GROMACS .gro file of C-alpha atoms in nm:
model
  393
    1LEU     CA    1   3.549  -0.859  -0.571
    2VAL     CA    2   3.759  -1.081  -0.799
    3CYS     CA    3   3.970  -1.297  -0.567
    4LEU     CA    4   4.217  -1.582  -0.588
    5LEU     CA    5   4.085  -1.858  -0.361
    6LEU     CA    6   4.279  -2.148  -0.214
    7LEU     CA    7   4.065  -2.459  -0.257
    8PRO     CA    8   4.054  -2.745  -0.001
    9GLN     CA    9   4.313  -3.019  -0.017
   10SER     CA   10   4.050  -3.274  -0.106
   11TYR     CA   11   3.939  -3.082  -0.413
   12VAL     CA   12   3.945  -3.278  -0.737
   13LYS     CA   13   3.939  -3.082  -1.058
   14ASP     CA   14   3.654  -3.155  -1.296
   15SER     CA   15   3.780  -3.326  -1.610
   16SER     CA   16   3.461  -3.282  -1.813
   17GLY     CA   17   3.582  -2.955  -1.963
   18ALA     CA   18   3.312  -2.743  -1.802
   19VAL     CA   19   3.570  -2.535  -1.614
   20ASN     CA   20   3.731  -2.231  -1.774
   21GLU     CA   21   4.074  -2.332  -1.908
   22LYS     CA   22   4.211  -1.982  -1.977
   23PRO     CA   23   4.470  -1.898  -1.706
   24GLY     CA   24   4.428  -1.577  -1.514
   25THR     CA   25   4.064  -1.520  -1.611
   26LEU     CA   26   3.746  -1.533  -1.408
   27GLY     CA   27   3.635  -1.890  -1.336
   28TYR     CA   28   3.975  -2.045  -1.397
   29ILE     CA   29   4.090  -2.331  -1.169
   30GLY     CA   30   4.462  -2.406  -1.166
   31GLU     CA   31   4.723  -2.582  -0.958
   32SER     CA   32   5.038  -2.452  -0.792
   33GLU     CA   33   5.254  -2.567  -0.503
   34GLY     CA   34   5.054  -2.892  -0.490
   35ARG     CA   35   4.722  -2.714  -0.426
   36HIS     CA   36   4.433  -2.610  -0.646
   37TYR     CA   37   4.326  -2.249  -0.662
   38ALA     CA   38   4.039  -2.067  -0.830
   39ILE     CA   39   3.977  -1.717  -0.959
   40ARG     CA   40   3.620  -1.627  -0.870
   41GLU     CA   41   3.400  -1.331  -0.799
   42VAL     CA   42   3.322  -1.307  -0.426
   43ALA     CA   43   3.054  -1.090  -0.266
   44THR     CA   44   3.164  -0.873   0.025
   45GLY     CA   45   2.907  -1.044   0.246
   46GLU     CA   46   3.086  -1.378   0.200
   47ILE     CA   47   3.411  -1.248   0.354
   48LEU     CA   48   3.427  -1.321   0.728
   49PHE     CA   49   3.721  -1.095   0.819
   50PRO     CA   50   4.050  -0.977   0.661
   51LEU     CA   51   4.385  -1.075   0.810
   52ASP     CA   52   4.665  -0.838   0.898
   53ARG     CA   53   4.910  -0.987   0.652
   54LYS     CA   54   5.023  -0.812   0.336
   55LEU     CA   55   5.188  -0.944   0.025
   56LYS     CA   56   5.329  -0.702  -0.226
   57LEU     CA   57   5.267  -0.811  -0.583
   58SER     CA   58   5.110  -0.692  -0.904
   59THR     CA   59   4.769  -0.827  -0.991
   60ARG     CA   60   4.871  -0.821  -1.358
   61ASP     CA   61   5.105  -1.111  -1.284
   62ILE     CA   62   4.811  -1.325  -1.170
   63LEU     CA   63   4.494  -1.186  -1.329
   64GLN     CA   64   4.434  -1.101  -1.692
   65GLU     CA   65   4.181  -0.862  -1.839
   66VAL     CA   66   3.919  -1.038  -2.048
   67SER     CA   67   3.925  -0.752  -2.298
   68ALA     CA   68   4.300  -0.790  -2.360
   69THR     CA   69   4.367  -0.836  -2.733
   70LYS     CA   70   4.641  -1.011  -2.919
   71ASP     CA   71   4.800  -0.681  -3.013
   72THR     CA   72   4.809  -0.580  -2.647
   73GLY     CA   73   4.997  -0.896  -2.558
   74MET     CA   74   5.243  -0.840  -2.843
   75ARG     CA   75   5.309  -0.488  -2.724
   76LEU     CA   76   5.382  -0.621  -2.377
   77MET     CA   77   5.634  -0.870  -2.514
   78GLY     CA   78   5.791  -0.643  -2.777
   79ARG     CA   79   5.723  -0.394  -3.052
   80SER     CA   80   5.580  -0.546  -3.367
   81ASP     CA   81   5.360  -0.271  -3.509
   82PRO     CA   82   5.487  -0.164  -3.855
   83SER     CA   83   5.368   0.191  -3.793
   84ASP     CA   84   5.584   0.215  -3.479
   85MET     CA   85   5.894   0.423  -3.547
   86PHE     CA   86   6.087   0.221  -3.289
   87ALA     CA   87   5.981  -0.119  -3.429
   88GLY     CA   88   6.272  -0.354  -3.482
   89MET     CA   89   6.512  -0.158  -3.262
   90LYS     CA   90   6.698  -0.339  -2.987
   91ALA     CA   91   6.650  -0.254  -2.624
   92VAL     CA   92   6.924  -0.059  -2.450
   93GLY     CA   93   7.165  -0.300  -2.286
   94ARG     CA   94   7.508  -0.456  -2.327
   95ARG     CA   95   7.648  -0.394  -2.677
   96THR     CA   96   7.797  -0.699  -2.850
   97ASP     CA   97   7.855  -0.577  -3.207
   98ALA     CA   98   8.222  -0.612  -3.302
   99GLY     CA   99   8.212  -0.294  -3.509
  100ASP     CA  100   8.066  -0.092  -3.228
  101MET     CA  101   8.320   0.128  -3.047
  102PHE     CA  102   8.113   0.100  -2.729
  103ALA     CA  103   8.098  -0.281  -2.739
  104GLY     CA  104   8.175  -0.443  -2.406
  105MET     CA  105   8.093  -0.134  -2.203
  106LYS     CA  106   7.822  -0.147  -1.933
  107PRO     CA  107   7.533   0.100  -1.943
  108ALA     CA  108   7.559   0.393  -1.704
  109GLY     CA  109   7.366   0.359  -1.382
  110LYS     CA  110   7.390   0.289  -1.012
  111LYS     CA  111   7.662   0.041  -0.937
  112LYS     CA  112   7.569  -0.278  -0.756
  113ASN     CA  113   7.789  -0.537  -0.605
  114ASP     CA  114   7.769  -0.899  -0.709
  115THR     CA  115   7.567  -1.001  -0.401
  116GLN     CA  116   7.297  -0.743  -0.465
  117SER     CA  117   7.283  -0.836  -0.831
  118SER     CA  118   7.242  -1.204  -0.755
  119LEU     CA  119   6.969  -1.136  -0.497
  120ALA     CA  120   6.784  -0.914  -0.741
  121ALA     CA  121   6.810  -1.180  -1.009
  122GLU     CA  122   6.676  -1.446  -0.774
  123GLY     CA  123   6.392  -1.217  -0.663
  124SER     CA  124   6.297  -1.140  -1.019
  125LYS     CA  125   6.279  -1.509  -1.102
  126GLU     CA  126   6.028  -1.586  -0.824
  127ASP     CA  127   5.685  -1.663  -0.963
  128PRO     CA  128   5.423  -1.422  -0.818
  129LEU     CA  129   5.156  -1.692  -0.837
  130GLU     CA  130   5.363  -1.942  -0.639
  131LYS     CA  131   5.446  -1.671  -0.389
  132THR     CA  132   5.075  -1.599  -0.341
  133ILE     CA  133   4.979  -1.965  -0.304
  134ARG     CA  134   5.252  -2.020  -0.045
  135ALA     CA  135   5.125  -1.721   0.154
  136LEU     CA  136   4.773  -1.864   0.150
  137ILE     CA  137   4.897  -2.207   0.255
  138ASP     CA  138   5.092  -2.054   0.544
  139ALA     CA  139   4.784  -1.863   0.660
  140GLU     CA  140   4.582  -2.186   0.643
  141LYS     CA  141   4.841  -2.371   0.852
  142CYS     CA  142   4.831  -2.093   1.112
  143GLU     CA  143   4.456  -2.125   1.140
  144LEU     CA  144   4.471  -2.502   1.179
  145SER     CA  145   4.748  -2.486   1.440
  146ARG     CA  146   4.561  -2.216   1.637
  147ASP     CA  147   4.853  -1.983   1.585
  148PHE     CA  148   4.609  -1.733   1.445
  149VAL     CA  149   4.712  -1.442   1.229
  150PRO     CA  150   4.563  -1.129   1.389
  151PRO     CA  151   4.272  -0.976   1.197
  152LEU     CA  152   4.319  -0.646   1.021
  153ASN     CA  153   4.238  -0.348   1.242
  154VAL     CA  154   3.983  -0.176   1.019
  155LYS     CA  155   3.886   0.059   1.302
  156THR     CA  156   4.168   0.294   1.205
  157PHE     CA  157   4.046   0.327   0.847
  158VAL     CA  158   3.794   0.597   0.944
  159GLN     CA  159   3.920   0.885   1.155
  160ARG     CA  160   3.637   1.134   1.130
  161GLY     CA  161   3.276   1.161   1.020
  162ALA     CA  162   2.922   1.164   1.156
  163ASP     CA  163   2.898   0.784   1.177
  164ILE     CA  164   3.243   0.716   1.322
  165LEU     CA  165   3.103   0.596   1.657
  166ARG     CA  166   2.866   0.352   1.490
  167TYR     CA  167   3.144   0.236   1.257
  168ARG     CA  168   3.379   0.163   1.547
  169GLN     CA  169   3.100  -0.019   1.731
  170TYR     CA  170   3.050  -0.245   1.430
  171CYS     CA  171   3.427  -0.305   1.415
  172GLU     CA  172   3.426  -0.417   1.778
  173GLU     CA  173   3.135  -0.653   1.713
  174ILE     CA  174   3.325  -0.804   1.419
  175GLY     CA  175   3.627  -0.853   1.646
  176HIS     CA  176   3.417  -1.034   1.908
  177LEU     CA  177   3.261  -1.257   1.642
  178THR     CA  178   3.607  -1.336   1.504
  179ASP     CA  179   3.735  -1.442   1.847
  180HIS     CA  180   3.422  -1.650   1.905
  181LEU     CA  181   3.458  -1.823   1.568
  182ARG     CA  182   3.820  -1.913   1.633
  183SER     CA  183   3.739  -2.047   1.979
  184LEU     CA  184   3.495  -2.309   1.850
  185VAL     CA  185   3.612  -2.668   1.875
  186SER     CA  186   3.457  -2.754   1.540
  187HIS     CA  187   3.699  -2.512   1.377
  188LEU     CA  188   3.974  -2.775   1.412
  189HIS     CA  189   3.765  -3.088   1.361
  190PRO     CA  190   3.941  -3.335   1.128
  191ASN     CA  191   3.617  -3.401   0.938
  192LEU     CA  192   3.517  -3.035   0.922
  193GLU     CA  193   3.499  -3.030   0.544
  194LYS     CA  194   3.278  -3.338   0.531
  195HIS     CA  195   3.031  -3.203   0.787
  196TYR     CA  196   3.038  -2.860   0.627
  197THR     CA  197   2.946  -3.014   0.290
  198LYS     CA  198   2.641  -3.181   0.444
  199LEU     CA  199   2.537  -2.860   0.618
  200GLU     CA  200   2.583  -2.661   0.300
  201ARG     CA  201   2.366  -2.906   0.106
  202LYS     CA  202   2.101  -2.886   0.377
  203ASP     CA  203   2.098  -2.506   0.354
  204LEU     CA  204   2.073  -2.516  -0.025
  205LEU     CA  205   1.780  -2.758  -0.010
  206GLN     CA  206   1.611  -2.539   0.253
  207GLU     CA  207   1.651  -2.235   0.027
  208LYS     CA  208   1.487  -2.427  -0.258
  209VAL     CA  209   1.200  -2.531  -0.028
  210ASN     CA  210   1.151  -2.170   0.081
  211ALA     CA  211   1.155  -2.054  -0.281
  212LEU     CA  212   0.894  -2.312  -0.381
  213GLN     CA  213   0.674  -2.226  -0.082
  214HIS     CA  214   0.693  -1.859  -0.175
  215PHE     CA  215   0.610  -1.948  -0.536
  216LEU     CA  216   0.299  -2.140  -0.424
  217SER     CA  217   0.188  -1.872  -0.175
  218ASN     CA  218  -0.029  -1.568  -0.242
  219GLU     CA  219   0.267  -1.334  -0.187
  220SER     CA  220   0.419  -1.441  -0.520
  221LEU     CA  221   0.117  -1.315  -0.715
  222ALA     CA  222   0.185  -0.989  -0.895
  223LEU     CA  223  -0.169  -0.859  -0.838
  224PHE     CA  224  -0.200  -0.982  -0.480
  225PRO     CA  225  -0.159  -0.633  -0.325
  226ASP     CA  226  -0.432  -0.501  -0.554
  227PHE     CA  227  -0.651  -0.795  -0.453
  228GLN     CA  228  -0.603  -0.716  -0.084
  229GLN     CA  229  -0.689  -0.349  -0.139
  230ARG     CA  230  -1.009  -0.435  -0.324
  231LYS     CA  231  -1.107  -0.671  -0.044
  232ALA     CA  232  -1.057  -0.384   0.199
  233VAL     CA  233  -1.299  -0.175  -0.009
  234LEU     CA  234  -1.562  -0.450   0.003
  235LYS     CA  235  -1.520  -0.487   0.379
  236ARG     CA  236  -1.554  -0.115   0.436
  237LEU     CA  237  -1.871  -0.097   0.224
  238GLY     CA  238  -2.024  -0.399   0.400
  239TYR     CA  239  -2.013  -0.649   0.114
  240ILE     CA  240  -1.798  -0.904   0.305
  241ASN     CA  241  -1.689  -0.949   0.666
  242ASP     CA  242  -1.347  -1.009   0.820
  243ASN     CA  243  -1.373  -1.382   0.743
  244ASP     CA  244  -1.433  -1.305   0.372
  245THR     CA  245  -1.793  -1.423   0.402
  246VAL     CA  246  -2.024  -1.256   0.151
  247PHE     CA  247  -2.299  -1.052   0.313
  248PHE     CA  248  -2.648  -0.986   0.179
  249LYS     CA  249  -2.525  -0.670   0.008
  250GLY     CA  250  -2.251  -0.866  -0.164
  251ARG     CA  251  -2.495  -1.126  -0.300
  252VAL     CA  252  -2.696  -0.847  -0.457
  253ALA     CA  253  -2.384  -0.703  -0.619
  254CYS     CA  254  -2.306  -1.045  -0.769
  255GLU     CA  255  -2.613  -1.011  -0.990
  256ILE     CA  256  -2.473  -0.701  -1.165
  257ASN     CA  257  -2.240  -0.781  -1.456
  258THR     CA  258  -2.325  -0.527  -1.725
  259CYS     CA  259  -2.195  -0.211  -1.556
  260GLU     CA  260  -2.004  -0.095  -1.245
  261ALA     CA  261  -2.156  -0.321  -0.979
  262LEU     CA  262  -2.066  -0.100  -0.682
  263ILE     CA  263  -2.249   0.205  -0.816
  264ALA     CA  264  -2.558   0.006  -0.916
  265THR     CA  265  -2.572  -0.174  -0.581
  266GLU     CA  266  -2.533   0.146  -0.380
  267MET     CA  267  -2.812   0.304  -0.587
  268ILE     CA  268  -3.043   0.016  -0.499
  269PHE     CA  269  -2.966   0.013  -0.126
  270GLU     CA  270  -2.979   0.392  -0.090
  271GLY     CA  271  -3.322   0.398  -0.252
  272VAL     CA  272  -3.230   0.633  -0.533
  273LEU     CA  273  -3.472   0.462  -0.771
  274ASP     CA  274  -3.763   0.417  -0.528
  275ASP     CA  275  -3.963   0.730  -0.619
  276LEU     CA  276  -3.903   0.719  -0.993
  277LYS     CA  277  -4.135   0.608  -1.269
  278PRO     CA  278  -4.033   0.316  -1.495
  279GLU     CA  279  -3.929   0.544  -1.781
  280GLU     CA  280  -3.723   0.753  -1.541
  281ILE     CA  281  -3.554   0.443  -1.395
  282VAL     CA  282  -3.432   0.315  -1.733
  283ALA     CA  283  -3.317   0.666  -1.825
  284ALA     CA  284  -3.111   0.688  -1.506
  285LEU     CA  285  -2.964   0.340  -1.559
  286SER     CA  286  -2.854   0.439  -1.909
  287ALA     CA  287  -2.583   0.656  -1.748
  288LEU     CA  288  -2.417   0.332  -1.628
  289ILE     CA  289  -2.423   0.180  -1.978
  290PHE     CA  290  -2.334   0.461  -2.216
  291GLN     CA  291  -1.956   0.498  -2.254
  292GLU     CA  292  -1.910   0.744  -2.540
  293LYS     CA  293  -1.848   1.115  -2.514
  294SER     CA  294  -2.140   1.335  -2.605
  295GLU     CA  295  -2.204   1.708  -2.600
  296SER     CA  296  -2.563   1.658  -2.484
  297GLU     CA  297  -2.602   1.626  -2.106
  298LEU     CA  298  -2.891   1.676  -1.866
  299ASP     CA  299  -3.131   1.943  -1.999
  300SER     CA  300  -3.433   2.131  -1.869
  301GLU     CA  301  -3.685   1.911  -2.051
  302LEU     CA  302  -3.622   1.619  -1.813
  303PRO     CA  303  -3.836   1.576  -1.499
  304GLU     CA  304  -3.692   1.723  -1.182
  305THR     CA  305  -3.700   1.387  -1.007
  306LEU     CA  306  -3.483   1.235  -1.281
  307VAL     CA  307  -3.233   1.522  -1.259
  308ASP     CA  308  -3.213   1.482  -0.880
  309CYS     CA  309  -3.155   1.108  -0.925
  310CYS     CA  310  -2.865   1.177  -1.161
  311GLU     CA  311  -2.709   1.417  -0.910
  312LYS     CA  312  -2.734   1.153  -0.638
  313MET     CA  313  -2.566   0.905  -0.872
  314LYS     CA  314  -2.274   1.149  -0.911
  315THR     CA  315  -2.241   1.175  -0.534
  316ILE     CA  316  -2.245   0.796  -0.493
  317ALA     CA  317  -1.977   0.748  -0.760
  318THR     CA  318  -1.754   1.017  -0.604
  319ASN     CA  319  -1.786   0.863  -0.257
  320LEU     CA  320  -1.702   0.517  -0.394
  321GLY     CA  321  -1.393   0.656  -0.567
  322GLN     CA  322  -1.284   0.822  -0.241
  323VAL     CA  323  -1.323   0.495  -0.049
  324GLN     CA  324  -1.109   0.309  -0.303
  325LYS     CA  325  -0.845   0.581  -0.283
  326GLU     CA  326  -0.834   0.561   0.097
  327CYS     CA  327  -0.790   0.183   0.075
  328GLY     CA  328  -0.477   0.223  -0.135
  329LEU     CA  329  -0.607   0.182  -0.489
  330PRO     CA  330  -0.475   0.429  -0.750
  331VAL     CA  331  -0.820   0.580  -0.813
  332ASP     CA  332  -0.908   0.947  -0.848
  333PRO     CA  333  -1.267   1.008  -0.722
  334ASN     CA  334  -1.358   1.259  -0.993
  335GLU     CA  335  -1.206   1.047  -1.267
  336PHE     CA  336  -1.389   0.739  -1.135
  337ARG     CA  337  -1.719   0.930  -1.152
  338GLU     CA  338  -1.659   1.064  -1.502
  339THR     CA  339  -1.546   0.723  -1.631
  340ASN     CA  340  -1.845   0.525  -1.504
  341LEU     CA  341  -2.124   0.781  -1.546
  342LYS     CA  342  -2.210   0.922  -1.891
  343PHE     CA  343  -2.541   1.112  -1.912
  344GLY     CA  344  -2.542   1.164  -2.289
  345MET     CA  345  -2.824   0.909  -2.345
  346VAL     CA  346  -3.051   0.997  -2.051
  347HIS     CA  347  -3.286   1.218  -2.256
  348VAL     CA  348  -3.287   0.978  -2.553
  349VAL     CA  349  -3.373   0.673  -2.340
  350TYR     CA  350  -3.637   0.868  -2.148
  351GLU     CA  351  -3.818   0.968  -2.471
  352TRP     CA  352  -3.778   0.613  -2.608
  353ALA     CA  353  -3.937   0.471  -2.293
  354LEU     CA  354  -4.230   0.712  -2.339
  355GLY     CA  355  -4.294   0.565  -2.687
  356LEU     CA  356  -4.118   0.811  -2.918
  357THR     CA  357  -4.014   0.661  -3.252
  358PHE     CA  358  -3.656   0.574  -3.323
  359ARG     CA  359  -3.641   0.830  -3.603
  360ASN     CA  360  -3.742   1.109  -3.368
  361ILE     CA  361  -3.509   1.012  -3.082
  362CYS     CA  362  -3.213   1.013  -3.321
  363GLN     CA  363  -3.276   1.385  -3.370
  364LEU     CA  364  -3.230   1.450  -2.996
  365THR     CA  365  -2.860   1.360  -2.990
  366ASP     CA  366  -2.544   1.360  -3.197
  367VAL     CA  367  -2.472   0.995  -3.108
  368GLN     CA  368  -2.472   0.756  -3.404
  369GLU     CA  369  -2.766   0.523  -3.455
  370GLY     CA  370  -2.559   0.209  -3.397
  371SER     CA  371  -2.443   0.336  -3.058
  372ILE     CA  372  -2.805   0.410  -2.960
  373VAL     CA  373  -2.915   0.058  -3.049
  374ARG     CA  374  -2.621  -0.096  -2.868
  375CYS     CA  375  -2.688   0.113  -2.556
  376ILE     CA  376  -3.056   0.019  -2.548
  377THR     CA  377  -2.971  -0.352  -2.594
  378ARG     CA  378  -2.730  -0.349  -2.301
  379LEU     CA  379  -2.977  -0.145  -2.100
  380ASP     CA  380  -3.227  -0.427  -2.142
  381GLU     CA  381  -2.971  -0.667  -1.990
  382LEU     CA  382  -2.912  -0.429  -1.698
  383CYS     CA  383  -3.287  -0.406  -1.632
  384ARG     CA  384  -3.303  -0.787  -1.614
  385GLU     CA  385  -3.011  -0.789  -1.368
  386ALA     CA  386  -3.186  -0.521  -1.158
  387ARG     CA  387  -3.493  -0.744  -1.152
  388ASN     CA  388  -3.280  -1.033  -1.021
  389CYS     CA  389  -3.142  -0.801  -0.751
  390SER     CA  390  -3.496  -0.724  -0.638
  391ARG     CA  391  -3.570  -1.095  -0.617
  392VAL     CA  392  -3.265  -1.150  -0.395
  393ILE     CA  393  -3.377  -0.866  -0.170
   0.00000   0.00000   0.00000
């Protein structure tokens, strides 16, 4: 709400030029009737209660639209547009031209006596701004003299509706709070403004302290909710405890950096690789390294034990995705499995581990030679990390 506010008597206007100097606009601070006033935007939550006192006036006499142009102001004062067919014509009123046969005659209308005319003239000369400031000063004097102006009865504003009982209950609570506020002795304290200034400064400093504490806390981190959800996943899988202490399973997972650590760790602890031969182990681990799409998947030429191992890996990845989803992470179990497990290089790595030449293994897949070399190089790093996991165990 844009309101005209009566400032305290002790207010001193800033002479630095930082205040808006355009009368009638937002942010303007002026003076009338010996008191300063301001035009400011006030939130509805800052209004304690409205008073049952009305003052009939036009806001156009006090406030001005920021978008008002020079032409608009000229049209309000008189017609000056050349394209206006009535431009330059005089307003209807008393004729004074000597050659006019109607000169000296009054315009037709309702007759008024001299007393009514004088009262209307005096009323029209009264400044709306001064009238408003005087009304605010009178309301202030009533508050200070404990001759309180009754608050506006807003209970009658709503006559029907589903929430009318709750609305009237709130109105009664506001009335009780208003009476309690006016009954306080501090309301009439001579140094009220001085003490209020100190209290206001204390509240502002406390708000700054709270803002800084929030900025330094974990709650201000944008990824803190995601961090809490991932901790919940680790707790549920047994990697850490409630005190965030890393368990034995978590120390093993710390050794895996080349691929998805959760899948590799679960494979180790569930014994998926225990009954496999070395060439089958590296072939199975290649599914954690290879990231490209390939038309070649598991085929019938692979050993049955290796195929079973790959199926178990799919089950482990799906279960891990489900756990993350239940802990609040935006993870789809099937998508998590398909993203972290690619079996396009299982047959190639298996034949390479058996000693087949690089020329021959390139004929087993449609993957480019550079991707094969890169996959095997990273697979060597993963095998070293798996060796470190076995040492920790």
